[in-house]
């Protein structure tokens, strides 16, 4: 269903309020060719109505000749900000950047955040943004999960399908994604509602068995045939199965980058307003699949970079794999049981 501009301005006002936007602050909208016009139009109105100085920085897209998907999270690392000091200066001088382009996992994003600028990513379509409006309750749930993660030394993930994954943790920070940026230097993504960390470098081991209905992103497919992954020393060393495994292998091999097979962030979904089945109700390219990443009770496995967590590993290939019906335990204490948050 379309969203009215009035409702979208209200939604932006709610999110900018939670992000502590105050009178006289500088908001810069970072856009590119396919940024959603209504998201942009209503963000400018909401920010201006709150007394902010509102700029727009529109950059030409890059990587079209390299990416095999038009999903903005499919090809990471280099952005239109690479080698663009004038644009970087504008963003570092802003109090808040509303990223309608996608900087995630880029070195430029980290540099902008270090200057104290806040960055809020918002590239899902307006109807998804208004349906998954963030709340202080989401922040509380993410903070509770983070408190459990911060003290833990091992995350263990098992499932009836055969997953048995050992993830020693503690080397990297815990990241809470709750949909708004309420302190300087913070990055977040509207919509979200999940918490994760990264396994200690080269220490993840075991087996991941993807079952029918588990989701591959950016493919945005519910797999029909099981995929069995072997994990050794922090890398996925084998991806075996039938047609779904073959398609995943074919996509990943296009990057010709061994770093693509490293285990990236691991965590679980907390967003009660998001559902496993929602992805199937949208055309493949209509969303980037945040319902799938955020639905309460998923185990969100991923492969690729860890620079988002402060690691040194970068790669353009990033695969997110929300899994159902898993048991997640921290130092033996269950936090998710058969796909339900405890
Ligand atoms: O919001 C996001 C989106 C993708 C991802 O891999 C992490 N967080």
Coordinates of C-alpha atoms in Angstrom, one line a residue, residues 158-161 163 209 211-215 222 276-277 295 297-299 321-327 338-340:
X158 CA 22.6 -25.7 16.7
X159 CA 19.5 -26.9 14.9
X160 CA 17.5 -30.1 14.1
X161 CA 18.6 -29.6 10.4
X163 CA 23.8 -26.9 12.2
X209 CA 23.1 -26.5 7.5
X211 CA 17.1 -25.8 5.7
X212 CA 14.2 -25.2 3.3
X213 CA 12.8 -21.7 3.9
X214 CA 16.1 -20.2 5.2
X215 CA 16.9 -17.0 3.3
X222 CA 13.9 -18.9 0.3
X276 CA 10.0 -14.3 7.9
X277 CA 7.3 -14.5 5.3
X295 CA 12.5 -11.0 12.3
X297 CA 14.1 -15.4 16.6
X298 CA 16.2 -15.7 13.4
X299 CA 19.8 -16.6 13.7
X321 CA 21.6 -15.7 5.8
X322 CA 18.7 -15.4 8.2
X323 CA 18.0 -19.0 9.5
X324 CA 14.9 -20.3 11.2
X325 CA 14.4 -22.8 14.0
X326 CA 17.9 -22.5 15.4
X327 CA 19.1 -22.8 19.0
X338 CA 14.0 -23.4 18.0
X339 CA 13.7 -19.9 16.5
X340 CA 12.1 -18.2 19.4

